[in-house]
Amino acid sequence: MDEPQWVGEDVHGLKGVKLLVASRDGRDAQRQINRLVRSIGQDQRDEDGTLTEEAQESLDDMVLARSIHDWSGLTDGAKKLSFSVETAEALCQSSVFYAALRDSVAHVTKKANVLLEDLEKN
């Protein structure tokens, strides 16, 4: 579940783009989520300690941006974009890229969970 996987060409309308993403349910992703949750201050929590809606949305965006490990085919005009977490976070401001990344991570997570269920049955 922790091994990132490439999600095919033309992801969610991004022609010629492939994304290397990891499942949100993997050990590495869960450690990262727990670390991020612990870093969120009391000013972004409700009285019972749960994250505010805004903090949860921000956490989801951070986790999503960190679920991507590489890409191919992404350009800024004619210039090829090199992968970085910072660039991924900036690209998540684009609804098209955000949707493509969200769908890709969901696909890899579902695929990993199906594989895990099959292994548990045997």
PDB file of C-alpha atoms in Angstrom:
ATOM      1  CA  MET A   1       0.000   0.000   0.000  1.00  0.00           C
ATOM      2  CA  ASP A   2       2.925   2.341   0.536  1.00  0.00           C
ATOM      3  CA  GLU A   3       4.385   1.923  -2.935  1.00  0.00           C
ATOM      4  CA  PRO A   4       3.390   4.811  -5.235  1.00  0.00           C
ATOM      5  CA  GLN A   5       1.845   3.875  -8.568  1.00  0.00           C
ATOM      6  CA  TRP A   6       1.593   5.667 -11.893  1.00  0.00           C
ATOM      7  CA  VAL A   7      -1.906   6.658 -12.920  1.00  0.00           C
ATOM      8  CA  GLY A   8      -2.307   6.679 -16.702  1.00  0.00           C
ATOM      9  CA  GLU A   9      -2.185   9.143 -19.514  1.00  0.00           C
ATOM     10  CA  ASP A  10      -4.825  11.849 -19.849  1.00  0.00           C
ATOM     11  CA  VAL A  11      -5.687  11.917 -16.152  1.00  0.00           C
ATOM     12  CA  HIS A  12      -8.983  13.716 -15.616  1.00  0.00           C
ATOM     13  CA  GLY A  13      -8.646  15.740 -18.804  1.00  0.00           C
ATOM     14  CA  LEU A  14      -4.952  16.546 -18.411  1.00  0.00           C
ATOM     15  CA  LYS A  15      -3.778  15.404 -21.845  1.00  0.00           C
ATOM     16  CA  GLY A  16      -0.522  13.449 -21.790  1.00  0.00           C
ATOM     17  CA  VAL A  17      -0.106  13.713 -18.004  1.00  0.00           C
ATOM     18  CA  LYS A  18       0.766  10.809 -15.714  1.00  0.00           C
ATOM     19  CA  LEU A  19       0.869  11.086 -11.929  1.00  0.00           C
ATOM     20  CA  LEU A  20       2.855   8.913  -9.512  1.00  0.00           C
ATOM     21  CA  VAL A  21       0.693   8.782  -6.379  1.00  0.00           C
ATOM     22  CA  ALA A  22       0.489   6.813  -3.158  1.00  0.00           C
ATOM     23  CA  SER A  23      -2.537   5.491  -1.325  1.00  0.00           C
ATOM     24  CA  ARG A  24      -3.849   7.560   1.589  1.00  0.00           C
ATOM     25  CA  ASP A  25      -4.240   4.351   3.599  1.00  0.00           C
ATOM     26  CA  GLY A  26      -0.590   3.304   3.573  1.00  0.00           C
ATOM     27  CA  ARG A  27       1.616   3.381   6.670  1.00  0.00           C
ATOM     28  CA  ASP A  28       3.712   6.276   5.369  1.00  0.00           C
ATOM     29  CA  ALA A  29       0.628   8.332   4.554  1.00  0.00           C
ATOM     30  CA  GLN A  30      -0.943   7.626   7.949  1.00  0.00           C
ATOM     31  CA  ARG A  31       2.270   8.647   9.760  1.00  0.00           C
ATOM     32  CA  GLN A  32       2.344  11.847   7.752  1.00  0.00           C
ATOM     33  CA  ILE A  33      -1.333  12.564   8.472  1.00  0.00           C
ATOM     34  CA  ASN A  34      -0.793  11.977  12.211  1.00  0.00           C
ATOM     35  CA  ARG A  35       2.248  14.287  12.207  1.00  0.00           C
ATOM     36  CA  LEU A  36       0.298  17.015  10.416  1.00  0.00           C
ATOM     37  CA  VAL A  37      -2.689  16.665  12.780  1.00  0.00           C
ATOM     38  CA  ARG A  38      -0.408  17.006  15.820  1.00  0.00           C
ATOM     39  CA  SER A  39       1.108  20.179  14.329  1.00  0.00           C
ATOM     40  CA  ILE A  40      -2.268  21.930  14.146  1.00  0.00           C
ATOM     41  CA  GLY A  41      -2.686  24.356  17.037  1.00  0.00           C
ATOM     42  CA  GLN A  42      -5.555  24.758  19.469  1.00  0.00           C
ATOM     43  CA  ASP A  43      -6.686  27.900  17.649  1.00  0.00           C
ATOM     44  CA  GLN A  44      -7.717  25.647  14.747  1.00  0.00           C
ATOM     45  CA  ARG A  45      -9.657  23.180  16.879  1.00  0.00           C
ATOM     46  CA  ASP A  46     -13.158  23.095  18.293  1.00  0.00           C
ATOM     47  CA  GLU A  47     -13.767  22.926  22.056  1.00  0.00           C
ATOM     48  CA  ASP A  48     -13.715  19.124  21.971  1.00  0.00           C
ATOM     49  CA  GLY A  49     -10.286  19.130  20.293  1.00  0.00           C
ATOM     50  CA  THR A  50     -11.454  18.127  16.818  1.00  0.00           C
ATOM     51  CA  LEU A  51     -10.217  20.133  13.861  1.00  0.00           C
ATOM     52  CA  THR A  52     -12.336  23.007  12.645  1.00  0.00           C
ATOM     53  CA  GLU A  53     -13.861  22.553   9.206  1.00  0.00           C
ATOM     54  CA  GLU A  54     -11.315  24.969   7.717  1.00  0.00           C
ATOM     55  CA  ALA A  55      -8.392  23.163   9.398  1.00  0.00           C
ATOM     56  CA  GLN A  56      -9.681  19.789   8.152  1.00  0.00           C
ATOM     57  CA  GLU A  57      -9.946  21.116   4.593  1.00  0.00           C
ATOM     58  CA  SER A  58      -6.428  22.521   4.830  1.00  0.00           C
ATOM     59  CA  LEU A  59      -5.160  19.194   6.208  1.00  0.00           C
ATOM     60  CA  ASP A  60      -6.852  17.301   3.364  1.00  0.00           C
ATOM     61  CA  ASP A  61      -5.196  19.603   0.833  1.00  0.00           C
ATOM     62  CA  MET A  62      -1.769  19.164   2.440  1.00  0.00           C
ATOM     63  CA  VAL A  63      -2.129  15.384   2.537  1.00  0.00           C
ATOM     64  CA  LEU A  64      -3.316  15.289  -1.054  1.00  0.00           C
ATOM     65  CA  ALA A  65      -0.394  17.421  -2.247  1.00  0.00           C
ATOM     66  CA  ARG A  66       2.002  15.113  -0.400  1.00  0.00           C
ATOM     67  CA  SER A  67       0.428  11.980  -1.919  1.00  0.00           C
ATOM     68  CA  ILE A  68       2.045  12.749  -5.245  1.00  0.00           C
ATOM     69  CA  HIS A  69       5.626  11.600  -5.737  1.00  0.00           C
ATOM     70  CA  ASP A  70       6.263  12.561  -9.347  1.00  0.00           C
ATOM     71  CA  TRP A  71       4.612  13.417 -12.632  1.00  0.00           C
ATOM     72  CA  SER A  72       5.295  13.374 -16.308  1.00  0.00           C
ATOM     73  CA  GLY A  73       3.835  15.502 -19.050  1.00  0.00           C
ATOM     74  CA  LEU A  74       3.073  18.597 -16.949  1.00  0.00           C
ATOM     75  CA  THR A  75       4.108  21.847 -18.585  1.00  0.00           C
ATOM     76  CA  ASP A  76       3.853  25.560 -18.023  1.00  0.00           C
ATOM     77  CA  GLY A  77       3.415  26.685 -21.593  1.00  0.00           C
ATOM     78  CA  ALA A  78       6.292  25.047 -23.450  1.00  0.00           C
ATOM     79  CA  LYS A  79       8.390  24.582 -20.281  1.00  0.00           C
ATOM     80  CA  LYS A  80       8.389  21.144 -18.643  1.00  0.00           C
ATOM     81  CA  LEU A  81       7.517  21.367 -14.932  1.00  0.00           C
ATOM     82  CA  SER A  82       9.905  19.602 -12.575  1.00  0.00           C
ATOM     83  CA  PHE A  83       8.316  17.813  -9.651  1.00  0.00           C
ATOM     84  CA  SER A  84       8.404  19.295  -6.161  1.00  0.00           C
ATOM     85  CA  VAL A  85       5.968  19.241  -3.237  1.00  0.00           C
ATOM     86  CA  GLU A  86       5.826  23.036  -3.364  1.00  0.00           C
ATOM     87  CA  THR A  87       4.856  22.980  -7.047  1.00  0.00           C
ATOM     88  CA  ALA A  88       2.265  20.276  -6.325  1.00  0.00           C
ATOM     89  CA  GLU A  89       0.761  22.422  -3.557  1.00  0.00           C
ATOM     90  CA  ALA A  90       0.622  25.409  -5.905  1.00  0.00           C
ATOM     91  CA  LEU A  91      -0.951  23.318  -8.678  1.00  0.00           C
ATOM     92  CA  CYS A  92      -3.628  22.128  -6.237  1.00  0.00           C
ATOM     93  CA  GLN A  93      -5.047  25.654  -6.479  1.00  0.00           C
ATOM     94  CA  SER A  94      -6.156  24.673  -9.983  1.00  0.00           C
ATOM     95  CA  SER A  95      -9.486  22.863  -9.794  1.00  0.00           C
ATOM     96  CA  VAL A  96      -8.547  20.669 -12.779  1.00  0.00           C
ATOM     97  CA  PHE A  97      -5.228  19.537 -11.272  1.00  0.00           C
ATOM     98  CA  TYR A  98      -6.794  19.140  -7.813  1.00  0.00           C
ATOM     99  CA  ALA A  99      -9.557  16.928  -9.246  1.00  0.00           C
ATOM    100  CA  ALA A 100      -7.042  14.875 -11.237  1.00  0.00           C
ATOM    101  CA  LEU A 101      -4.853  14.342  -8.182  1.00  0.00           C
ATOM    102  CA  ARG A 102      -7.820  13.565  -5.928  1.00  0.00           C
ATOM    103  CA  ASP A 103      -9.193  11.024  -8.400  1.00  0.00           C
ATOM    104  CA  SER A 104      -5.763   9.462  -8.937  1.00  0.00           C
ATOM    105  CA  VAL A 105      -5.143   9.022  -5.206  1.00  0.00           C
ATOM    106  CA  ALA A 106      -8.656   7.590  -4.768  1.00  0.00           C
ATOM    107  CA  HIS A 107      -7.996   5.136  -7.617  1.00  0.00           C
ATOM    108  CA  VAL A 108      -4.692   3.942  -6.110  1.00  0.00           C
ATOM    109  CA  THR A 109      -6.223   3.740  -2.610  1.00  0.00           C
ATOM    110  CA  LYS A 110      -9.168   1.677  -3.879  1.00  0.00           C
ATOM    111  CA  LYS A 111      -6.871  -0.596  -5.879  1.00  0.00           C
ATOM    112  CA  ALA A 112      -4.636  -1.138  -2.822  1.00  0.00           C
ATOM    113  CA  ASN A 113      -7.631  -1.892  -0.597  1.00  0.00           C
ATOM    114  CA  VAL A 114      -9.020  -4.439  -3.076  1.00  0.00           C
ATOM    115  CA  LEU A 115      -5.615  -6.124  -3.217  1.00  0.00           C
ATOM    116  CA  LEU A 116      -5.406  -6.161   0.585  1.00  0.00           C
ATOM    117  CA  GLU A 117      -8.900  -7.679   0.855  1.00  0.00           C
ATOM    118  CA  ASP A 118      -7.964 -10.369  -1.665  1.00  0.00           C
ATOM    119  CA  LEU A 119      -4.816 -11.194   0.306  1.00  0.00           C
ATOM    120  CA  GLU A 120      -6.762 -11.401   3.569  1.00  0.00           C
ATOM    121  CA  LYS A 121      -9.250 -13.844   1.984  1.00  0.00           C
ATOM    122  CA  ASN A 122      -6.452 -16.227   1.027  1.00  0.00           C
TER     123      ASN A 122
END
